[in-house]
């Protein structure tokens, strides 16, 4: 890990350029694959860096954390402090979005080493001789210092030599002069760093805006936003829905693709192989005579209306996320203008998507092995550029794992270099290592297996994995209880308790979550067929009309949950999730704490939608900063009830027929000046 | 981790040189700090390598492990097999000592992908068209293949096209021709690898000779080897001791420094500040008028006698290890010939070693910040070179952590390039991260904290750490119950049970161990002063005369232990150590298994030297390859008793007044042709 400042090899072994570099830097953490990929943080989030640093023998080391924005020359340095066991720590806080580089430098400090030894010297002669040695170091520091400081240090060096040489001055006095704190502080400002070691390579960090870490997504099909039954919805219809969606507390509004939809091989309702003439087709079958990935389906509105919608949404604190699906309907203009981007069969037809024996004749995948891959890459990137220019800053990328991985690293890197505030959500429901690779390549957030993690054990294992280990530095989960593709069996009976429980889990197990609505709040739950995870009459293939005024809508519950998320910083990050023991396999209990320790929330969720479940949860008061001998208040933010807890064991009872969960915030006991007790 | 074969950047991002490289290699294991340091193995020990490999979509990947000796051009390739979850594995076995490099290559294989899809096709038209597609791939393979194979493949391609185009040939027949196994095997030999990914960097491996991993050390002071009381021992005296030492079963005989000993500031008996005229001084105060690190103390013998000793030792299977201590007595010739290698004080004296307020005036450390560091490094390396030329191949390096770390990496690297069979043992009793760094830099073996790990919990924690995790790839422990510097308090009462128990632990907890003898077998146990870990009348400062004929000598016990070590391959490696539960805190139980699973040894040690201890050890028969329903024989190799065990729980009773340990080998029940039961 260590290399030296100079870069010309002096010895046969090219890694050694100056043998006098004695400081060792053995591990700089965090890093993703040794710096091959960037660590992720958000603006304003402190970044603690540790390193193993030491040298031979007993000399004193000084260690600095170095960091800078990648495209700025100015390097900042923060002194690192020893934690013991040769581990050093410092932190810095990225204050602007963008790419940063950090590294560590360490050097054996002759002045500090001398001072440390001097402080332990007892022998008079030693003190006198060591003072002369120190005076040489001080004079060297003086030579490195600017005028005034240099003169002060030079005077000190001279005084020390004089005192040491004067038998009339007793050794104690000489030692005191040698150890002068103010002078030492001055000398430390001008250290001799010519033999400093530098960790290599510099490690990359991407600082995103806060929404990369904490976001609440709402997905809807604009074409179903019409209040009039079976009229094709428009951007204007969506505009009318904005107040309601914002009122529910979401901050990202995500649309499936809004582009012209292919007519050739168009699928009918419920994915029928043959479409009726009035069938609207799947938004993911992109491209037709009207245009492709940079065009808008005319039935939704104009580019002007889309821009207007973005602005109105912003007024409500809602950001619009677009779906980018890099695939083409057979009548996409690319097929004619860039035939080399597709794979052609010997019968002069384009190879449609297939996974034999399954065939998807309505979808033409791009051929990433095209000889014109440069042209293809440039065009695909320009799709993002187009929508960024229109004002879109968040993209949900459809099936990124079926496109060449190097493309994503290049495209996201290039786009974020120009627009560091753009965010990408990877919709890859695939094998773990593939999902992790996409996150490393630059995706800001990632879909997860949450939908298929249902039991207490599954949830505990999966979220322990997601919130710990090195992966937390690059993989940000975004949790969805449903999507237009996934109606999990658990939801298919439609019990409100199950919809509520899964919502609480999604919204509190991770800092980012989303729902596909209005299907979720209106508890859409019929599958296309028994055993299928597809929705019956799915919006993917037809218009739907939703009854927003349904008195059983979960909208009020969702509103409450999102309010709780906003109010509690503990729910804004993924780093501190702890599962709490509870003696009932149908109850999941867990706690999250904000980084500053001031906000502690405790969730207790009944996973059984049918039966009352009860049990005794263990919560160590000390672990949440509460004195074990004092009571503390648990304020259930869902029911607004307050409970006084004391000690470790607490009885819980959850009835799925009312609310299947508690979301407690811990209120610590405070004592005010007049000696009244109250809870914060 | 992935880079591509070509090296010219085509796109702005220099890491992407050909966007058509779709295979991803995400993690190649093992590696030490991403390849910054070498993984260690011994010759003949297989090296399993895993990698995470995958590509976008469903195409078929082929993955190869590549390896070669660093200085040989020929690269070997081994096909890697999928273990599931995108992990691939292959192994290779280094058959010669030296440095190797290994890496992984992976590519999306168009022929294999086509074949995989073809095997699942059911539609007649699909089969015919896909056959045409496949014929193109096969023809391409034919073009890559040499004459005969090329012609065979070309014929196959042609036949496939013809069959597919012929309506009279039914699709099933076409499919069968397309999936012809023999032809496929031939085509697979000529894959299209132009878009292969290569893991980078290539990872280094050092293959040592077997003794790097499995060694039994015996340390003695040659000057005390004289059979006549108070005569200075010689190499000839040591020669006379060789049969006895070899008979005890050791294979490394290690000497403290054998160089001329300084007279200036020489220390007296028991480290007295003033020496008597006849005091012999410390062998670590190296250098006097007669010479320095390349010379031999005349009282020990001549260079010729030393070479003779090496040869005689080799006849007994004993290899001699020398102590290399890079420090000088004040009268070492270097002080005059190379004053710039030392730190000078303003009073024109050399700065002696000190750790204020402690002073070591008899020792001058080298100044690794010398302007002539190149000259210093070269000379220090030449000390090793000198002794290697004399025939020494193992060095025990004194306090390497007080010399500049880059020196070790360079020196060991250079020496092993020329003499790959040379081994280095790091005598660094210091902080964990420093010890680990030295191991990474190239030391073949490392001293450990064993001496100070005494309780069941301490031993369990420490040896679990030493035998697991990534550290096992570079840190090889060498375990010493005593050294001339360390007489642990536990040994100071001299109980035979304690000496025996610590010996069993040292010899079986790790594959390499050593004792400082004859102090150990003769149970030398008096400390210099109460609370001290120094020996009274230590050989470090005076001659000693040992009574090898002491009837209480532990030599027979040591002989037995070393015999057991030799006979049981499970004790030749550190990778598989498992502690077994036993319900007594004074008894430590653990098992080791050989890599092939055929040799299982179980140790049970009473840590209490005073009292009989008993308990029930848990040993799952399945974990040692024994059917849970069958009895198995536990053969105690110390007592030669055999016990029949069955099931999980086994009662153990150990009396410190006889033998405080069992070293069992598991004898599995076999049934021979005549239906007799016997145990292997």
JSON list of C-alpha atoms in Angstrom, two decimals, chain B residues 81-233:
[
{"chain": "B", "resi": 81, "resn": "UNK", "atom": "CA", "xyz": [-15.32, -24.79, -12.52]},
{"chain": "B", "resi": 82, "resn": "UNK", "atom": "CA", "xyz": [-18.44, -23.04, -11.26]},
{"chain": "B", "resi": 83, "resn": "UNK", "atom": "CA", "xyz": [-19.25, -23.66, -7.59]},
{"chain": "B", "resi": 84, "resn": "UNK", "atom": "CA", "xyz": [-22.55, -21.81, -7.86]},
{"chain": "B", "resi": 85, "resn": "UNK", "atom": "CA", "xyz": [-23.33, -18.24, -6.86]},
{"chain": "B", "resi": 86, "resn": "UNK", "atom": "CA", "xyz": [-20.92, -17.03, -9.59]},
{"chain": "B", "resi": 87, "resn": "UNK", "atom": "CA", "xyz": [-17.90, -18.39, -7.74]},
{"chain": "B", "resi": 88, "resn": "UNK", "atom": "CA", "xyz": [-15.41, -20.34, -9.87]},
{"chain": "B", "resi": 89, "resn": "UNK", "atom": "CA", "xyz": [-12.59, -22.52, -8.62]},
{"chain": "B", "resi": 90, "resn": "UNK", "atom": "CA", "xyz": [-9.46, -24.24, -9.86]},
{"chain": "B", "resi": 91, "resn": "UNK", "atom": "CA", "xyz": [-6.18, -25.22, -8.31]},
{"chain": "B", "resi": 92, "resn": "UNK", "atom": "CA", "xyz": [-2.58, -25.69, -9.21]},
{"chain": "B", "resi": 93, "resn": "UNK", "atom": "CA", "xyz": [0.37, -27.12, -7.33]},
{"chain": "B", "resi": 94, "resn": "UNK", "atom": "CA", "xyz": [3.74, -25.40, -7.34]},
{"chain": "B", "resi": 95, "resn": "UNK", "atom": "CA", "xyz": [6.33, -28.13, -7.84]},
{"chain": "B", "resi": 96, "resn": "UNK", "atom": "CA", "xyz": [9.46, -26.04, -7.46]},
{"chain": "B", "resi": 97, "resn": "UNK", "atom": "CA", "xyz": [10.48, -23.42, -4.93]},
{"chain": "B", "resi": 98, "resn": "UNK", "atom": "CA", "xyz": [10.19, -19.88, -6.19]},
{"chain": "B", "resi": 99, "resn": "UNK", "atom": "CA", "xyz": [7.87, -17.05, -7.00]},
{"chain": "B", "resi": 100, "resn": "UNK", "atom": "CA", "xyz": [4.75, -17.56, -9.06]},
{"chain": "B", "resi": 101, "resn": "UNK", "atom": "CA", "xyz": [2.13, -15.27, -10.53]},
{"chain": "B", "resi": 102, "resn": "UNK", "atom": "CA", "xyz": [-1.49, -16.23, -10.95]},
{"chain": "B", "resi": 103, "resn": "UNK", "atom": "CA", "xyz": [-4.52, -14.55, -12.44]},
{"chain": "B", "resi": 104, "resn": "UNK", "atom": "CA", "xyz": [-7.85, -15.34, -14.01]},
{"chain": "B", "resi": 105, "resn": "UNK", "atom": "CA", "xyz": [-9.15, -14.88, -17.51]},
{"chain": "B", "resi": 106, "resn": "UNK", "atom": "CA", "xyz": [-12.78, -15.17, -18.52]},
{"chain": "B", "resi": 107, "resn": "UNK", "atom": "CA", "xyz": [-14.65, -14.70, -21.73]},
{"chain": "B", "resi": 108, "resn": "UNK", "atom": "CA", "xyz": [-18.18, -14.93, -23.04]},
{"chain": "B", "resi": 109, "resn": "UNK", "atom": "CA", "xyz": [-18.04, -17.98, -25.26]},
{"chain": "B", "resi": 110, "resn": "UNK", "atom": "CA", "xyz": [-20.22, -17.61, -28.35]},
{"chain": "B", "resi": 111, "resn": "UNK", "atom": "CA", "xyz": [-19.98, -21.30, -29.27]},
{"chain": "B", "resi": 112, "resn": "UNK", "atom": "CA", "xyz": [-20.92, -22.49, -25.78]},
{"chain": "B", "resi": 113, "resn": "UNK", "atom": "CA", "xyz": [-23.71, -19.94, -25.53]},
{"chain": "B", "resi": 114, "resn": "UNK", "atom": "CA", "xyz": [-25.08, -21.09, -28.84]},
{"chain": "B", "resi": 115, "resn": "UNK", "atom": "CA", "xyz": [-24.85, -24.73, -27.81]},
{"chain": "B", "resi": 116, "resn": "UNK", "atom": "CA", "xyz": [-26.55, -24.05, -24.47]},
{"chain": "B", "resi": 117, "resn": "UNK", "atom": "CA", "xyz": [-29.44, -22.28, -26.20]},
{"chain": "B", "resi": 118, "resn": "UNK", "atom": "CA", "xyz": [-29.67, -24.96, -28.88]},
{"chain": "B", "resi": 119, "resn": "UNK", "atom": "CA", "xyz": [-30.05, -27.67, -26.26]},
{"chain": "B", "resi": 120, "resn": "UNK", "atom": "CA", "xyz": [-33.22, -25.97, -25.02]},
{"chain": "B", "resi": 121, "resn": "UNK", "atom": "CA", "xyz": [-34.79, -25.16, -28.41]},
{"chain": "B", "resi": 122, "resn": "UNK", "atom": "CA", "xyz": [-38.02, -26.93, -29.33]},
{"chain": "B", "resi": 123, "resn": "UNK", "atom": "CA", "xyz": [-39.35, -25.01, -32.32]},
{"chain": "B", "resi": 124, "resn": "UNK", "atom": "CA", "xyz": [-38.42, -26.51, -35.71]},
{"chain": "B", "resi": 125, "resn": "UNK", "atom": "CA", "xyz": [-37.81, -23.21, -37.47]},
{"chain": "B", "resi": 126, "resn": "UNK", "atom": "CA", "xyz": [-35.73, -22.00, -34.54]},
{"chain": "B", "resi": 127, "resn": "UNK", "atom": "CA", "xyz": [-33.58, -25.08, -34.70]},
{"chain": "B", "resi": 128, "resn": "UNK", "atom": "CA", "xyz": [-32.93, -24.61, -38.41]},
{"chain": "B", "resi": 129, "resn": "UNK", "atom": "CA", "xyz": [-32.07, -20.92, -38.13]},
{"chain": "B", "resi": 130, "resn": "UNK", "atom": "CA", "xyz": [-29.99, -21.45, -34.98]},
{"chain": "B", "resi": 131, "resn": "UNK", "atom": "CA", "xyz": [-28.07, -24.19, -36.81]},
{"chain": "B", "resi": 132, "resn": "UNK", "atom": "CA", "xyz": [-27.08, -21.69, -39.44]},
{"chain": "B", "resi": 133, "resn": "UNK", "atom": "CA", "xyz": [-25.95, -19.29, -36.69]},
{"chain": "B", "resi": 134, "resn": "UNK", "atom": "CA", "xyz": [-23.96, -22.06, -35.05]},
{"chain": "B", "resi": 135, "resn": "UNK", "atom": "CA", "xyz": [-22.33, -23.06, -38.32]},
{"chain": "B", "resi": 136, "resn": "UNK", "atom": "CA", "xyz": [-20.81, -19.58, -38.48]},
{"chain": "B", "resi": 137, "resn": "UNK", "atom": "CA", "xyz": [-19.29, -20.05, -35.00]},
{"chain": "B", "resi": 138, "resn": "UNK", "atom": "CA", "xyz": [-18.04, -23.50, -35.90]},
{"chain": "B", "resi": 139, "resn": "UNK", "atom": "CA", "xyz": [-16.48, -22.24, -39.12]},
{"chain": "B", "resi": 140, "resn": "UNK", "atom": "CA", "xyz": [-14.73, -19.55, -37.08]},
{"chain": "B", "resi": 141, "resn": "UNK", "atom": "CA", "xyz": [-13.39, -22.22, -34.70]},
{"chain": "B", "resi": 142, "resn": "UNK", "atom": "CA", "xyz": [-12.27, -24.22, -37.76]},
{"chain": "B", "resi": 143, "resn": "UNK", "atom": "CA", "xyz": [-10.31, -21.20, -38.95]},
{"chain": "B", "resi": 144, "resn": "UNK", "atom": "CA", "xyz": [-8.54, -20.98, -35.56]},
{"chain": "B", "resi": 145, "resn": "UNK", "atom": "CA", "xyz": [-7.72, -24.68, -35.45]},
{"chain": "B", "resi": 146, "resn": "UNK", "atom": "CA", "xyz": [-4.70, -26.37, -37.00]},
{"chain": "B", "resi": 147, "resn": "UNK", "atom": "CA", "xyz": [-5.02, -28.48, -40.17]},
{"chain": "B", "resi": 148, "resn": "UNK", "atom": "CA", "xyz": [-6.73, -31.73, -39.25]},
{"chain": "B", "resi": 149, "resn": "UNK", "atom": "CA", "xyz": [-8.99, -30.33, -36.53]},
{"chain": "B", "resi": 150, "resn": "UNK", "atom": "CA", "xyz": [-9.78, -27.34, -38.74]},
{"chain": "B", "resi": 151, "resn": "UNK", "atom": "CA", "xyz": [-10.88, -29.60, -41.56]},
{"chain": "B", "resi": 152, "resn": "UNK", "atom": "CA", "xyz": [-13.02, -31.74, -39.24]},
{"chain": "B", "resi": 153, "resn": "UNK", "atom": "CA", "xyz": [-14.75, -28.67, -37.85]},
{"chain": "B", "resi": 154, "resn": "UNK", "atom": "CA", "xyz": [-15.24, -27.13, -41.30]},
{"chain": "B", "resi": 155, "resn": "UNK", "atom": "CA", "xyz": [-16.88, -30.36, -42.46]},
{"chain": "B", "resi": 156, "resn": "UNK", "atom": "CA", "xyz": [-19.18, -30.28, -39.43]},
{"chain": "B", "resi": 157, "resn": "UNK", "atom": "CA", "xyz": [-20.18, -26.66, -40.12]},
{"chain": "B", "resi": 158, "resn": "UNK", "atom": "CA", "xyz": [-20.95, -27.48, -43.73]},
{"chain": "B", "resi": 159, "resn": "UNK", "atom": "CA", "xyz": [-22.97, -30.58, -42.78]},
{"chain": "B", "resi": 160, "resn": "UNK", "atom": "CA", "xyz": [-24.99, -28.56, -40.29]},
{"chain": "B", "resi": 161, "resn": "UNK", "atom": "CA", "xyz": [-25.87, -25.88, -42.85]},
{"chain": "B", "resi": 162, "resn": "UNK", "atom": "CA", "xyz": [-26.83, -28.53, -45.37]},
{"chain": "B", "resi": 163, "resn": "UNK", "atom": "CA", "xyz": [-28.97, -30.45, -42.91]},
{"chain": "B", "resi": 164, "resn": "UNK", "atom": "CA", "xyz": [-30.72, -27.31, -41.67]},
{"chain": "B", "resi": 165, "resn": "UNK", "atom": "CA", "xyz": [-31.53, -26.21, -45.22]},
{"chain": "B", "resi": 166, "resn": "UNK", "atom": "CA", "xyz": [-32.89, -29.63, -46.21]},
{"chain": "B", "resi": 167, "resn": "UNK", "atom": "CA", "xyz": [-36.63, -29.84, -45.39]},
{"chain": "B", "resi": 168, "resn": "UNK", "atom": "CA", "xyz": [-36.39, -33.64, -45.71]},
{"chain": "B", "resi": 169, "resn": "UNK", "atom": "CA", "xyz": [-34.07, -33.80, -42.71]},
{"chain": "B", "resi": 170, "resn": "UNK", "atom": "CA", "xyz": [-36.25, -33.47, -39.65]},
{"chain": "B", "resi": 171, "resn": "UNK", "atom": "CA", "xyz": [-35.46, -30.83, -37.03]},
{"chain": "B", "resi": 172, "resn": "UNK", "atom": "CA", "xyz": [-34.65, -33.42, -34.37]},
{"chain": "B", "resi": 173, "resn": "UNK", "atom": "CA", "xyz": [-31.90, -34.82, -36.57]},
{"chain": "B", "resi": 174, "resn": "UNK", "atom": "CA", "xyz": [-30.56, -31.33, -37.23]},
{"chain": "B", "resi": 175, "resn": "UNK", "atom": "CA", "xyz": [-30.56, -30.62, -33.50]},
{"chain": "B", "resi": 176, "resn": "UNK", "atom": "CA", "xyz": [-28.74, -33.86, -32.75]},
{"chain": "B", "resi": 177, "resn": "UNK", "atom": "CA", "xyz": [-26.08, -32.99, -35.31]},
{"chain": "B", "resi": 178, "resn": "UNK", "atom": "CA", "xyz": [-25.75, -29.50, -33.80]},
{"chain": "B", "resi": 179, "resn": "UNK", "atom": "CA", "xyz": [-25.28, -30.95, -30.32]},
{"chain": "B", "resi": 180, "resn": "UNK", "atom": "CA", "xyz": [-22.76, -33.63, -31.31]},
{"chain": "B", "resi": 181, "resn": "UNK", "atom": "CA", "xyz": [-20.62, -34.05, -28.19]},
{"chain": "B", "resi": 182, "resn": "UNK", "atom": "CA", "xyz": [-17.38, -35.12, -29.80]},
{"chain": "B", "resi": 183, "resn": "UNK", "atom": "CA", "xyz": [-17.53, -32.23, -32.25]},
{"chain": "B", "resi": 184, "resn": "UNK", "atom": "CA", "xyz": [-18.34, -29.79, -29.44]},
{"chain": "B", "resi": 185, "resn": "UNK", "atom": "CA", "xyz": [-15.34, -30.98, -27.48]},
{"chain": "B", "resi": 186, "resn": "UNK", "atom": "CA", "xyz": [-13.17, -30.33, -30.50]},
{"chain": "B", "resi": 187, "resn": "UNK", "atom": "CA", "xyz": [-14.62, -26.85, -31.09]},
{"chain": "B", "resi": 188, "resn": "UNK", "atom": "CA", "xyz": [-14.11, -25.98, -27.41]},
{"chain": "B", "resi": 189, "resn": "UNK", "atom": "CA", "xyz": [-10.37, -26.39, -27.91]},
{"chain": "B", "resi": 190, "resn": "UNK", "atom": "CA", "xyz": [-10.30, -23.38, -30.23]},
{"chain": "B", "resi": 191, "resn": "UNK", "atom": "CA", "xyz": [-12.39, -20.78, -28.46]},
{"chain": "B", "resi": 192, "resn": "UNK", "atom": "CA", "xyz": [-12.79, -17.20, -29.55]},
{"chain": "B", "resi": 193, "resn": "UNK", "atom": "CA", "xyz": [-10.93, -15.35, -26.80]},
{"chain": "B", "resi": 194, "resn": "UNK", "atom": "CA", "xyz": [-10.52, -12.00, -28.46]},
{"chain": "B", "resi": 195, "resn": "UNK", "atom": "CA", "xyz": [-12.81, -10.33, -25.93]},
{"chain": "B", "resi": 196, "resn": "UNK", "atom": "CA", "xyz": [-11.39, -12.08, -22.87]},
{"chain": "B", "resi": 197, "resn": "UNK", "atom": "CA", "xyz": [-11.12, -10.20, -19.58]},
{"chain": "B", "resi": 198, "resn": "UNK", "atom": "CA", "xyz": [-7.99, -10.59, -17.47]},
{"chain": "B", "resi": 199, "resn": "UNK", "atom": "CA", "xyz": [-7.84, -10.02, -13.73]},
{"chain": "B", "resi": 200, "resn": "UNK", "atom": "CA", "xyz": [-5.22, -7.48, -12.76]},
{"chain": "B", "resi": 201, "resn": "UNK", "atom": "CA", "xyz": [-2.76, -7.27, -11.19]},
{"chain": "B", "resi": 202, "resn": "UNK", "atom": "CA", "xyz": [-1.33, -10.77, -11.48]},
{"chain": "B", "resi": 203, "resn": "UNK", "atom": "CA", "xyz": [-1.12, -12.06, -7.91]},
{"chain": "B", "resi": 204, "resn": "UNK", "atom": "CA", "xyz": [2.17, -13.25, -6.44]},
{"chain": "B", "resi": 205, "resn": "UNK", "atom": "CA", "xyz": [2.70, -16.57, -4.68]},
{"chain": "B", "resi": 206, "resn": "UNK", "atom": "CA", "xyz": [5.86, -17.71, -2.95]},
{"chain": "B", "resi": 207, "resn": "UNK", "atom": "CA", "xyz": [6.35, -21.46, -2.87]},
{"chain": "B", "resi": 208, "resn": "UNK", "atom": "CA", "xyz": [8.82, -22.40, -0.15]},
{"chain": "B", "resi": 209, "resn": "UNK", "atom": "CA", "xyz": [10.30, -25.76, 0.60]},
{"chain": "B", "resi": 210, "resn": "UNK", "atom": "CA", "xyz": [8.34, -27.92, 3.01]},
{"chain": "B", "resi": 211, "resn": "UNK", "atom": "CA", "xyz": [10.40, -26.92, 6.07]},
{"chain": "B", "resi": 212, "resn": "UNK", "atom": "CA", "xyz": [8.93, -23.41, 5.86]},
{"chain": "B", "resi": 213, "resn": "UNK", "atom": "CA", "xyz": [5.66, -24.88, 7.03]},
{"chain": "B", "resi": 214, "resn": "UNK", "atom": "CA", "xyz": [6.69, -27.83, 9.15]},
{"chain": "B", "resi": 215, "resn": "UNK", "atom": "CA", "xyz": [9.80, -27.49, 11.31]},
{"chain": "B", "resi": 216, "resn": "UNK", "atom": "CA", "xyz": [11.01, -28.45, 14.77]},
{"chain": "B", "resi": 217, "resn": "UNK", "atom": "CA", "xyz": [13.65, -26.11, 16.10]},
{"chain": "B", "resi": 218, "resn": "UNK", "atom": "CA", "xyz": [16.23, -26.64, 18.80]},
{"chain": "B", "resi": 219, "resn": "UNK", "atom": "CA", "xyz": [18.21, -23.62, 19.99]},
{"chain": "B", "resi": 220, "resn": "UNK", "atom": "CA", "xyz": [21.53, -23.98, 21.76]},
{"chain": "B", "resi": 221, "resn": "UNK", "atom": "CA", "xyz": [24.54, -21.83, 22.62]},
{"chain": "B", "resi": 222, "resn": "UNK", "atom": "CA", "xyz": [27.54, -23.50, 20.97]},
{"chain": "B", "resi": 223, "resn": "UNK", "atom": "CA", "xyz": [29.83, -22.00, 23.58]},
{"chain": "B", "resi": 224, "resn": "UNK", "atom": "CA", "xyz": [28.08, -24.06, 26.27]},
{"chain": "B", "resi": 225, "resn": "UNK", "atom": "CA", "xyz": [28.37, -27.30, 24.32]},
{"chain": "B", "resi": 226, "resn": "UNK", "atom": "CA", "xyz": [31.65, -28.30, 25.92]},
{"chain": "B", "resi": 227, "resn": "UNK", "atom": "CA", "xyz": [31.47, -31.50, 27.97]},
{"chain": "B", "resi": 228, "resn": "UNK", "atom": "CA", "xyz": [34.25, -30.20, 30.21]},
{"chain": "B", "resi": 229, "resn": "UNK", "atom": "CA", "xyz": [33.06, -27.84, 32.86]},
{"chain": "B", "resi": 230, "resn": "UNK", "atom": "CA", "xyz": [33.71, -24.16, 32.07]},
{"chain": "B", "resi": 231, "resn": "UNK", "atom": "CA", "xyz": [35.69, -24.78, 28.93]},
{"chain": "B", "resi": 232, "resn": "UNK", "atom": "CA", "xyz": [34.41, -22.62, 26.07]},
{"chain": "B", "resi": 233, "resn": "UNK", "atom": "CA", "xyz": [32.45, -24.84, 23.75]}
]
